[in-house]
XYZ file of C-alpha atoms in Angstrom:
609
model
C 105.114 65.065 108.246
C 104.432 68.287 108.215
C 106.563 70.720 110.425
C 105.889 73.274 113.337
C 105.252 76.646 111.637
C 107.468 78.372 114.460
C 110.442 76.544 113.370
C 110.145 76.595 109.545
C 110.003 80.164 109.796
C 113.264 80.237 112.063
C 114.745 77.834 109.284
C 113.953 79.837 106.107
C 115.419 82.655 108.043
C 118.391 80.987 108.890
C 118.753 79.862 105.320
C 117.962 83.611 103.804
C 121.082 84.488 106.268
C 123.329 81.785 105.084
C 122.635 82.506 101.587
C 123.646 86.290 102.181
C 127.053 85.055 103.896
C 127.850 83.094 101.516
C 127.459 86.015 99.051
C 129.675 87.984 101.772
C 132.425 85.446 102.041
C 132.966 85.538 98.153
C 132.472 89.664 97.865
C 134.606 89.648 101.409
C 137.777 87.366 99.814
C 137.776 88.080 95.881
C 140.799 89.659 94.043
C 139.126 91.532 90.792
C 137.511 94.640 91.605
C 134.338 93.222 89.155
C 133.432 91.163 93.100
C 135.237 92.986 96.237
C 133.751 96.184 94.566
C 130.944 95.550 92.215
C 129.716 92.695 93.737
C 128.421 91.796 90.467
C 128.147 87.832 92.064
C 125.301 85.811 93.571
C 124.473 83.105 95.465
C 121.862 80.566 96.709
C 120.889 77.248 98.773
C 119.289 74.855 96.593
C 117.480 71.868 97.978
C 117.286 68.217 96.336
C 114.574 66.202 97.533
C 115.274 62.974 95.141
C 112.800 64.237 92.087
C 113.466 67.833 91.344
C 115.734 71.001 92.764
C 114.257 73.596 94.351
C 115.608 77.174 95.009
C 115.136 77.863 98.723
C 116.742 80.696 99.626
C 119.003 83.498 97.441
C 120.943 86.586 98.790
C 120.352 90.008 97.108
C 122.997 90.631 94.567
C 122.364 89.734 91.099
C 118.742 87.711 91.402
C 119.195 87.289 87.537
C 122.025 85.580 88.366
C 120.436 83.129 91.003
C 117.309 81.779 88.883
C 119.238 80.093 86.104
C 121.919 79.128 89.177
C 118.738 76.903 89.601
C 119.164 74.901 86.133
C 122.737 75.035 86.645
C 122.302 72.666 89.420
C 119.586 70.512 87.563
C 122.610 70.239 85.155
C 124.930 69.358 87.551
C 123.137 66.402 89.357
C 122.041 65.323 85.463
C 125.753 65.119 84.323
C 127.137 63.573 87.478
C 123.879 60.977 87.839
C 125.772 58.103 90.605
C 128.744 60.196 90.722
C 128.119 62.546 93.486
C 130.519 62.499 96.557
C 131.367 63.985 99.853
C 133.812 67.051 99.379
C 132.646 66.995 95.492
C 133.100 71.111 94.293
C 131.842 71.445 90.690
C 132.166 74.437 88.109
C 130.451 75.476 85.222
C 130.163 77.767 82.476
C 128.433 76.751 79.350
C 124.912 78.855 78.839
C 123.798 75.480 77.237
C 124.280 73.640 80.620
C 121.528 76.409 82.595
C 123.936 79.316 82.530
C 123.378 82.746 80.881
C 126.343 83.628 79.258
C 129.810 82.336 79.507
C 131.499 84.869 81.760
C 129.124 83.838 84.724
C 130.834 81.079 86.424
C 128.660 78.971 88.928
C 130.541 76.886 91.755
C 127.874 74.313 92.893
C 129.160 72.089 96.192
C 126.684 69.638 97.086
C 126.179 68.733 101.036
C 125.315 65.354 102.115
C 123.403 64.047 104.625
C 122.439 60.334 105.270
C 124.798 59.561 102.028
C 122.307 61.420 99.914
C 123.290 64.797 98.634
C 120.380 67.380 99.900
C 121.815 70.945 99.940
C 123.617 72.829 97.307
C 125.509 76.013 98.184
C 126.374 77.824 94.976
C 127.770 80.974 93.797
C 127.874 82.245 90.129
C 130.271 85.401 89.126
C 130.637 87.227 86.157
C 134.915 86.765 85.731
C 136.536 89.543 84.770
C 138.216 87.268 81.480
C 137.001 84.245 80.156
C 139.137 83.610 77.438
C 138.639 83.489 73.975
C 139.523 85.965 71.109
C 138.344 89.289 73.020
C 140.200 90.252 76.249
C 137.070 90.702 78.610
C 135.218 87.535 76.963
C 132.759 90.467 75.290
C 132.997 89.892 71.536
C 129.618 91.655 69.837
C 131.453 90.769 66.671
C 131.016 86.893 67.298
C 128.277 84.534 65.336
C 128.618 81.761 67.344
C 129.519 80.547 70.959
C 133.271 79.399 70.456
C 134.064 83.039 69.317
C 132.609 84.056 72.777
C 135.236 82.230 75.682
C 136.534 79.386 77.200
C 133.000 77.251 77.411
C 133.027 74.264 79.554
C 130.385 71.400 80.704
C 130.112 70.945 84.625
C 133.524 69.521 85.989
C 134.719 68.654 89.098
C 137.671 71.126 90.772
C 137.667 69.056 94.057
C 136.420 65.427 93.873
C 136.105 63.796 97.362
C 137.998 66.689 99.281
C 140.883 67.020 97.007
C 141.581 69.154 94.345
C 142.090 67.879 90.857
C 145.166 69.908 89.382
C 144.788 68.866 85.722
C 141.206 70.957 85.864
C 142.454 73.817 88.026
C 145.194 74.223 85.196
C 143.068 74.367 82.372
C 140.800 76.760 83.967
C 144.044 79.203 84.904
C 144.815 78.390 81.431
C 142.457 80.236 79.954
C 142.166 83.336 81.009
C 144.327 86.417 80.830
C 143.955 87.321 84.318
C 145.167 83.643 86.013
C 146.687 85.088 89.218
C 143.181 87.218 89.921
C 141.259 83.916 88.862
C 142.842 82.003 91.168
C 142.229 83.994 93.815
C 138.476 84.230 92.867
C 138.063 80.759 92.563
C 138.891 80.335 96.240
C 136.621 83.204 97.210
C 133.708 81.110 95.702
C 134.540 78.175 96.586
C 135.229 79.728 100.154
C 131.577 81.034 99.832
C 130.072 77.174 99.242
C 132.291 75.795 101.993
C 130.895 78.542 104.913
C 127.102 77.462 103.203
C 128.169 73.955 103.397
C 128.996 74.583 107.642
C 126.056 76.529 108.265
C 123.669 73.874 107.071
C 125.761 71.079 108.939
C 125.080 73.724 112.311
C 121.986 73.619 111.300
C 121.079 69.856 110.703
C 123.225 69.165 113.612
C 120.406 71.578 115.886
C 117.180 70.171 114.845
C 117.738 67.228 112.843
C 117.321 65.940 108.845
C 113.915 65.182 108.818
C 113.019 68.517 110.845
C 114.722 70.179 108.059
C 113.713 68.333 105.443
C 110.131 69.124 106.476
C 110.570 72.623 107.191
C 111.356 73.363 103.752
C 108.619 71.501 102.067
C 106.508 73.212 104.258
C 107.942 76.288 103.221
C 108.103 75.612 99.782
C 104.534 74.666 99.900
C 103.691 77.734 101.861
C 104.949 80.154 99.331
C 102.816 78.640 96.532
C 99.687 78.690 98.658
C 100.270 82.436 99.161
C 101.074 83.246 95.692
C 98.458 81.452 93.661
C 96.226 83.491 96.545
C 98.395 86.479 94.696
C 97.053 84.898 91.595
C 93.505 84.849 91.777
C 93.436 88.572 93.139
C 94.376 89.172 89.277
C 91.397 89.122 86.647
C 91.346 86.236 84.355
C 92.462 87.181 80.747
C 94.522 87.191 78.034
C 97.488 89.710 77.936
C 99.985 90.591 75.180
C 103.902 92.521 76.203
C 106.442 93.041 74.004
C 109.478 94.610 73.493
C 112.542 95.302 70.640
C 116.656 95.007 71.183
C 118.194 97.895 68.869
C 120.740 95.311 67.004
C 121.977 92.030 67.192
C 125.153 93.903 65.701
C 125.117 91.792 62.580
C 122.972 94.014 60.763
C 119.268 92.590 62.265
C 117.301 95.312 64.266
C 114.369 95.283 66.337
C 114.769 91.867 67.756
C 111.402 91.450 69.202
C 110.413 89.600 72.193
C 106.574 88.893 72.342
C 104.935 87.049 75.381
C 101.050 86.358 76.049
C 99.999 85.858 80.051
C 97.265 84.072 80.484
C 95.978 84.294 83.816
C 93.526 81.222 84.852
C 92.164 80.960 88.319
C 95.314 80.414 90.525
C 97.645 79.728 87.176
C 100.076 81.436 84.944
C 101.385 80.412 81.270
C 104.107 82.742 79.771
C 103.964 81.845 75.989
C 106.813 83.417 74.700
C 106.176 81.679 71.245
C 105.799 84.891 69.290
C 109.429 85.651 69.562
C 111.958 86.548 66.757
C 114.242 83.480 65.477
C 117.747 83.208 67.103
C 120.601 85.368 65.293
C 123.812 84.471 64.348
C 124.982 86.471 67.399
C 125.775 87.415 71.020
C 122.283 88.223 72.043
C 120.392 85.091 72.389
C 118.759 84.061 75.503
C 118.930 80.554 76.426
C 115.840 79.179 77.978
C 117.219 79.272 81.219
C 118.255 83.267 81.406
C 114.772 83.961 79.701
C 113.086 82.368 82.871
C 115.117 84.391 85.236
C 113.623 87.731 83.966
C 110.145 86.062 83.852
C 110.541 85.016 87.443
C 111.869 88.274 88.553
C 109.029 89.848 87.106
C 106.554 87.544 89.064
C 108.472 88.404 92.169
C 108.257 91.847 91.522
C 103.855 91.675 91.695
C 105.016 89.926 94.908
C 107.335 91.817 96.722
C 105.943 90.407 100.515
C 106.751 86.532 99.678
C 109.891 84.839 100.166
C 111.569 84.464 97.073
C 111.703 80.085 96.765
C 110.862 77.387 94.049
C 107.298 77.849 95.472
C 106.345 81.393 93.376
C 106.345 79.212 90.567
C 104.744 75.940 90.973
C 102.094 77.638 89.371
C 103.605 78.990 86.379
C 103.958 77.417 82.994
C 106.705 78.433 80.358
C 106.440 77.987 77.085
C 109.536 78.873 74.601
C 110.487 77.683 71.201
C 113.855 76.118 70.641
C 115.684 78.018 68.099
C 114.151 81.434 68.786
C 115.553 84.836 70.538
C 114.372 83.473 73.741
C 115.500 80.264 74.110
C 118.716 79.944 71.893
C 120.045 76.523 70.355
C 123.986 76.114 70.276
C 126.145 77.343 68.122
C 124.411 80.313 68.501
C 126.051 82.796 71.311
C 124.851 84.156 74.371
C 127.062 86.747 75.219
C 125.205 89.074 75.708
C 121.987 87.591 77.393
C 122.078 89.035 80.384
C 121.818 92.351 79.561
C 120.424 92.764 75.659
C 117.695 90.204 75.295
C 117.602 89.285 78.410
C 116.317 93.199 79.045
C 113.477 92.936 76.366
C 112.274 89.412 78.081
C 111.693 91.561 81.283
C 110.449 94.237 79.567
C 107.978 92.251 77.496
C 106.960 90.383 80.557
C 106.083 93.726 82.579
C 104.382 94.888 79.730
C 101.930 92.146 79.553
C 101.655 92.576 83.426
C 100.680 96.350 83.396
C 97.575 95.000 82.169
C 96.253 93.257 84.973
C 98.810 94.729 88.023
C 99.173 98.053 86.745
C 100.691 99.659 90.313
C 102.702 96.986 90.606
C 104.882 97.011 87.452
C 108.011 99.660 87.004
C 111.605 98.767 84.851
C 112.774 95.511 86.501
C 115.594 95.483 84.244
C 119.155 97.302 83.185
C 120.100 98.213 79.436
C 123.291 97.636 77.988
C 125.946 100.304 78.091
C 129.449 98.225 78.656
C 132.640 99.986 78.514
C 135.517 97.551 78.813
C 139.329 99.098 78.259
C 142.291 97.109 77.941
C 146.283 97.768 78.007
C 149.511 97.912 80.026
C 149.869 99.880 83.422
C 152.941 102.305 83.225
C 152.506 103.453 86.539
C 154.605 100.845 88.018
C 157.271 100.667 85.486
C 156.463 97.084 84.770
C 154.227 97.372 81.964
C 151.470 94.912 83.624
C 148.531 93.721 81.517
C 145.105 95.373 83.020
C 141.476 94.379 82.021
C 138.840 96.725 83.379
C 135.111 96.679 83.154
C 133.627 100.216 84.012
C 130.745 100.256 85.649
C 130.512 103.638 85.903
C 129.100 103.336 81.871
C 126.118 101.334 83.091
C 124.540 102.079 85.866
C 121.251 104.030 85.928
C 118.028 101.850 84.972
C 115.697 102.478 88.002
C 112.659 103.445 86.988
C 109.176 104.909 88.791
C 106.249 102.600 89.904
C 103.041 103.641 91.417
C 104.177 106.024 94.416
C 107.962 106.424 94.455
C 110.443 108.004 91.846
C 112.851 105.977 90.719
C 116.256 105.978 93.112
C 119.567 105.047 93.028
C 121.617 103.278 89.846
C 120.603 99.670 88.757
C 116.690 98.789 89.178
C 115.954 97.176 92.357
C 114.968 93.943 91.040
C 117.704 93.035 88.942
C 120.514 93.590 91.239
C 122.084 94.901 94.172
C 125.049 95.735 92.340
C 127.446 98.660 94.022
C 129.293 101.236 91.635
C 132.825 100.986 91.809
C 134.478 103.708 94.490
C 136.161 106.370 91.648
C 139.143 106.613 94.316
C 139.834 103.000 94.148
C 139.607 102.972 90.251
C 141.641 105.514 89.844
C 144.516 103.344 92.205
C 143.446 100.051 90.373
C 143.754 101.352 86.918
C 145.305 103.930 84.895
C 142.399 106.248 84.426
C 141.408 109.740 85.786
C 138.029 110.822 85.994
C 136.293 113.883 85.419
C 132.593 113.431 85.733
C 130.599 110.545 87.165
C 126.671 112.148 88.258
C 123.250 112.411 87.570
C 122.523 114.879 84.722
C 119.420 117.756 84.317
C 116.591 116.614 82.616
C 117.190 113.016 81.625
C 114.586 111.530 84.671
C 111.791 110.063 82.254
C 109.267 112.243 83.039
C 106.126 110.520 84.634
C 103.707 111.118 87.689
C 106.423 109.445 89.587
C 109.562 110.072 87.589
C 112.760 107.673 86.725
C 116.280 108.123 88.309
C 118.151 110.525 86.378
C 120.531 109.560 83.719
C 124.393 108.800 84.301
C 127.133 110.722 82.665
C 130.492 109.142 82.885
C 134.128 111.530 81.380
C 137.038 109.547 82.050
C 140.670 109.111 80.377
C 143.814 107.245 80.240
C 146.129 108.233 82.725
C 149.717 106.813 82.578
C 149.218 104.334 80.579
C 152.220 102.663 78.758
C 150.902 103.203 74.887
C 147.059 103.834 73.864
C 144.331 102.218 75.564
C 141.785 100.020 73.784
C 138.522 100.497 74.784
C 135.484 98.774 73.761
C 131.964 99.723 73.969
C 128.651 98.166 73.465
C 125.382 99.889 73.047
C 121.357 98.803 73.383
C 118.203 101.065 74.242
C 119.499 104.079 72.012
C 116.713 103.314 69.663
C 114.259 101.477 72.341
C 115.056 103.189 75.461
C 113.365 101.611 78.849
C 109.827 101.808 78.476
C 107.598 103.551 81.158
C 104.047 102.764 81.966
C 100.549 103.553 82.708
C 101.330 107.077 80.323
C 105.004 107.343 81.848
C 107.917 108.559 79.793
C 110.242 106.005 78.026
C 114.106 106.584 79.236
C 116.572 109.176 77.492
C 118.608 106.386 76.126
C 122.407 105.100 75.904
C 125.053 106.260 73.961
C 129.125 106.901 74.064
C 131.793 109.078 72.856
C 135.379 108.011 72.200
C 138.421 111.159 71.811
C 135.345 113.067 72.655
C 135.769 116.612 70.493
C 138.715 115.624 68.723
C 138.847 115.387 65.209
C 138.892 111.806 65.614
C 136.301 111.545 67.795
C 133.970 108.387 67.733
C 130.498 108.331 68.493
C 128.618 104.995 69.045
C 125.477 103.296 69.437
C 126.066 100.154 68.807
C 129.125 98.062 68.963
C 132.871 98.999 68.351
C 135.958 97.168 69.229
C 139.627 97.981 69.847
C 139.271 102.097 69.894
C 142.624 102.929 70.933
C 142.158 106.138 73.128
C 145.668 108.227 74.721
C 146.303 109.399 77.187
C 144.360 113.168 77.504
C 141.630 111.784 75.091
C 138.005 111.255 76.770
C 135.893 108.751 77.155
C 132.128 109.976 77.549
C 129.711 107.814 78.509
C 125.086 108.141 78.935
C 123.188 105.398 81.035
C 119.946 106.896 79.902
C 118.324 105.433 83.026
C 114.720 103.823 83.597
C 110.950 104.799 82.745
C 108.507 107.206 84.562
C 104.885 105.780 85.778
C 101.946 107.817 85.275
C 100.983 110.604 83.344
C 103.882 114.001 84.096
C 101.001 115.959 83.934
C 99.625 114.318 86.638
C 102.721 115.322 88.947
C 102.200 116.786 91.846
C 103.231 120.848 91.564
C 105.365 120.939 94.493
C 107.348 117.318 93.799
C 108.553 119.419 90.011
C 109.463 122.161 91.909
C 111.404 120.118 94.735
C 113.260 118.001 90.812
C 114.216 122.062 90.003
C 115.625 123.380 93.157
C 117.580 119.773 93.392
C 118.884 119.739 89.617
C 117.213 117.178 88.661
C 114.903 119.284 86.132
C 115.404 122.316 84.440
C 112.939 125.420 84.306
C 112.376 125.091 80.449
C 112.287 121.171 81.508
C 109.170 121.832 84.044
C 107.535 123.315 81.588
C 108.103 121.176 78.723
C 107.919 117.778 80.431
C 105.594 118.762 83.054
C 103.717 121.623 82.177
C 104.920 123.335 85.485
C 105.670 127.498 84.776
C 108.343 128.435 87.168
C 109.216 131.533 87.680
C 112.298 134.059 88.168
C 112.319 133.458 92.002
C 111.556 129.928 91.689
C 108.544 129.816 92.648
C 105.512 128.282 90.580
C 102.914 130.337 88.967
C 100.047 128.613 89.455
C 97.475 130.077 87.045
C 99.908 129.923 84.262
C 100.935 126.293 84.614
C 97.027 125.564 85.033
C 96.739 126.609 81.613
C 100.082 125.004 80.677
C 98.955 121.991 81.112
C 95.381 121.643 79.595
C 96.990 122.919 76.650
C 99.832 120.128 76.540
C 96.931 117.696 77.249
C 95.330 118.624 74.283
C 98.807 118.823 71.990
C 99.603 115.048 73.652
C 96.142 113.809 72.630
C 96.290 114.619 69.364
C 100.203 113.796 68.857
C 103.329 112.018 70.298
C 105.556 113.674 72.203
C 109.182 113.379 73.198
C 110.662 114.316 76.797
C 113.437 117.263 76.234
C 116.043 114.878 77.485
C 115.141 112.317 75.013
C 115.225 115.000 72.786
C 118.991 116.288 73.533
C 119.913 112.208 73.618
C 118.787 112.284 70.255
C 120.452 115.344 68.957
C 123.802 114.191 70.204
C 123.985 111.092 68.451
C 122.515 112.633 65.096
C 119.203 111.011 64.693
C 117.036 114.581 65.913
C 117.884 117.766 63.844
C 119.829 120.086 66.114
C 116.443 122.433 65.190
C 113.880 120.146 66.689
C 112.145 121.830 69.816
């Protein structure tokens, strides 16, 4: 029966708030800095309906997280077929039971109603450790999974109300970090118990079948609108792709390769073209690959709500035992981040095609900088694990209109940089620079956000401080579109300008840096849209005033003469710039802060203009 349209739109609104507290309770209540700070977390309401699971409503933190949150689920109800009950609280892990890589746990409580189990608040966190041989769970050294963390099938922490202690222990045994776990696990299982009481407040107001009706409606509204989305989009064949540096076992230039075909209302992603899976961290399972597909689709649809709907009309195909959709023993480690990128890259790619002001980067590179030790501060020598965000976080790129703002793209996450003041009281670190940097936007008509440049170092620390870093996009920087520059690119320093010092871009492990040593650190940030040349005058001059863009970069990048009073000489860069259209005809050319990316880490003679 189908419901009033009034009240299914008062429902999915209610639902898109409950999904966003239950996000809030976890951020509001966690111990490790990686959630109260970072909010690197997600969450969701998932519906059941007897046949499949449906995503219904997500909150805006990590929506890569959220999509395979969807499988996890799927899993769930498979491995506990008859053995669902009131008060049940399940976590899970594995990437081979619809995760993405071990370190994101999902809590999954499923809500009854009628003695059926309908609703499913979950939450899924990347944990700060995760056991395993690496402190931080991030090994780019392992081959396979068990080298990777603690990896466990769905199991039950509370069954009927009441917790079982045997699990609870072997989760707290194994990680390094069991006094923050624990404190964690009750933020997200706090998180499913307020989305468990909202929906009860909610069933209790209008009823189960008014409910149950309002989001089938909904569900089947969003795929109405969407395949209308669909057939706005010419009918063809269209090819993306796009290559990982290193699977840091000596493969490069994973490739991801996906053809769209668009058919009437329909889509089919054949990602069949893909690279085999590596004896590595950065597989994708099938599940992670999905979630950048479907954030891509939600991307060409940014005025639908985001539900199971988009993508009734969407068929996946993936190969078992390639990049994309990874067969155990084979890790995953990585997934999020290093294939996982390329899938969304690959994916917008094909879409430029077809939705050309639509697309933009929808994805972040990988630039992780974990360091591990003891705190001296405190005189107790206390273990500390800390993940640095401040290494990661510019990816946004430009799209058809609007330069590319903030730190992490949009679409991927929501994610919030740590505060440096709290950092600095959390850990035994000191900072020295954390900003944008001049002339490292990826030039384009609408340019990217700048890159990131992090300088940090021990600070009271008892003994050196081992730092790991791990590098992608160096080589294969963010890609920009429709004539748009590619990204500057990743890299990092270690005992930066000693005679030690350690430049990487790629993988190292265990680089013990002391105290006055730096750490240096380039998120190379995401690509421009549209031809620089096409810039408007007054927007360059506006990037050179701010910092963002250097005279010599104007003129290089943008073909914009600027002059000793800053102001722009118009007949000069009028002549600038035919003759730069003529040079970029006939040639490639590199933006200047690609350039100076590429001079730093060696691969661009320091005489290269």
């Amino acid at each position: 029966m189908a419901a009033d349209p009034v009240t299914t739109e008062i429902i999915r609104n209610y639902m898109e708030t409950v999904a966003a507290e239950v996000v809030q309770t976890m951020v509001r209540t966690a111990v490790q800095p990686i959630f109260n700070e970072a909010h690197d977390c997600s969450g969701g309401l998932f519906y059941y309906n007897n046949d499949e699971v449906s995503l219904i409503a997500r909150a805006d933190a990590v929506p890569n997280q959220v999509f395979p949150s969807l499988q996890s689920v799927e899993e769930c109800l498979r491995f506990f077929a008859g053995d669902l009950s009131e008060g049940d609280v399940i976590i899970v892990s594995d990437p081979y039971y619809g995760g993405s890589h071990i370190p994101d746990y999902t809590v999954v409580k499923p809500v009854f109603f009628d003695g059926e189990p309908l609703f499913f608040p979950a939450v899924r966190g990347h944990v700060l450790d995760a056991g395993g041989p690496v402190a931080s769970s991030m090994n780019p050294n392992a081959t396979e999974i068990w080298q990777e963390g603690f990896r466990f099938a769905p199991l039950k922490l509370y069954e009927k109300g009441h917790l079982r202690r045997e699990v609870w222990s072997l989760m707290l045994s194994n990680t390094r970090m069991p006094k923050m776990m624990e404190g964690d696990f009750g933020a997200m299982i706090g998180g499913c118990a307020v989305g468990e009481t909202r929906l009860r407040e909610l069933v209790g107001k209008y009823g189960v079948e008014t409910v149950r009706d309002s989001v089938e409606d909904l569900l089947d509204y969003t795929e109405r609108r969407f395949r209308d989305i669909v057939r706005e989009w010419p009918d063809g064949v269209y090819h993306g792709e796009s290559s990982l540096d290193t699977d840091y076992q000596g493969n490069e230039n994973i490739t991801v390769r996906v053809t769209v075909e668009i058919d009437g209302d329909r889509i089919r992603a054949d990602f069949s073209g893909s690279d085999l899976q590596t004896p590595s961290v950065i597989n994708s399972t099938r599940a992670n690959t999905l979630s950048y597909l479907y954030s891509g689709l939600s991307a060409l649809a940014p005025d639908l709500p985001i539900n199971s709907g988009v993508y009734r009309s969407v068929e996946s195909v993936t190969v078992p035992g390639s990049v994309v959709h990874s067969l155990p023993p084979v890790g995953a480690g990585l997934a999020t981040t290093a294939i996982g990128a390329d899938v969304g890259e690959a994916v917008m790619a094909a879409f430029e095609q077809f939705a050309p002001r639509s697309v933009a980067t929808t994805v972040i590179d990988l630039a992780d900088l974990w360091s591990v030790g003891k705190d001296g501060r405190s005189g107790e020598d206390e273990d500390f694990i800390q993940f640095d965000y401040h290494a990661s976080p510019c990816s946004a790129g430009g799209t058809y209109g609007v330069d590319g703002w903030g730190a992490w793209t949009p679409i991927f996450s929501a994610l919030q940089i740590n505060s440096i003041e709290m950092s600095e009281i959390q850990y035994p670190c000191l900072y020295w620079q954390a900003e944008y940097t001049t002339d490292t936007a990826a030039p384009g008509q609408w340019r990217g956000s700048p890159a990131y440049m992090l300088r940090r170092q021990p600070y009271k620390a008892s003994g050196s401080t081992f730092h790991t870093g791990i590098v992608q996009a160096t080589i294969n920087p963010l890609r920009g579109f429709q004539g748009g520059s590619p990204g500057v690119g990743n890299y990092m320093v270690f005992r930066d300008g000693a005679d030690d010092e350690l430049m990487i871009s790629s993988a190292e492990m265990q680089i013990a840096v002391e105290e006055g040593e730096m750490v240096v650190a380039q998120s190379g940030g995401g690509g421009g849209w549209g031809d620089p040349l096409d810039r408007d005058v007054d927007m360059v001059l506006s990037d050179v005033v701010d910092g963002y863009v250097s005279v010599d970069g104007a003129r290089h990048d943008y073909g914009v003469v600027i002059d000793d009073s800053q102001d722009v000489d118009v007949a000069a860069t009028l002549e600038e710039r035919e003759k730069l259209k003529i040079q970029r005809a006939d040639q490639p050319w590199t933006s200047l802060g690609r350039q100076q990316t590429l001079k730093r880490i060696g691969l661009l003679p320091e005489t290269v203009e």
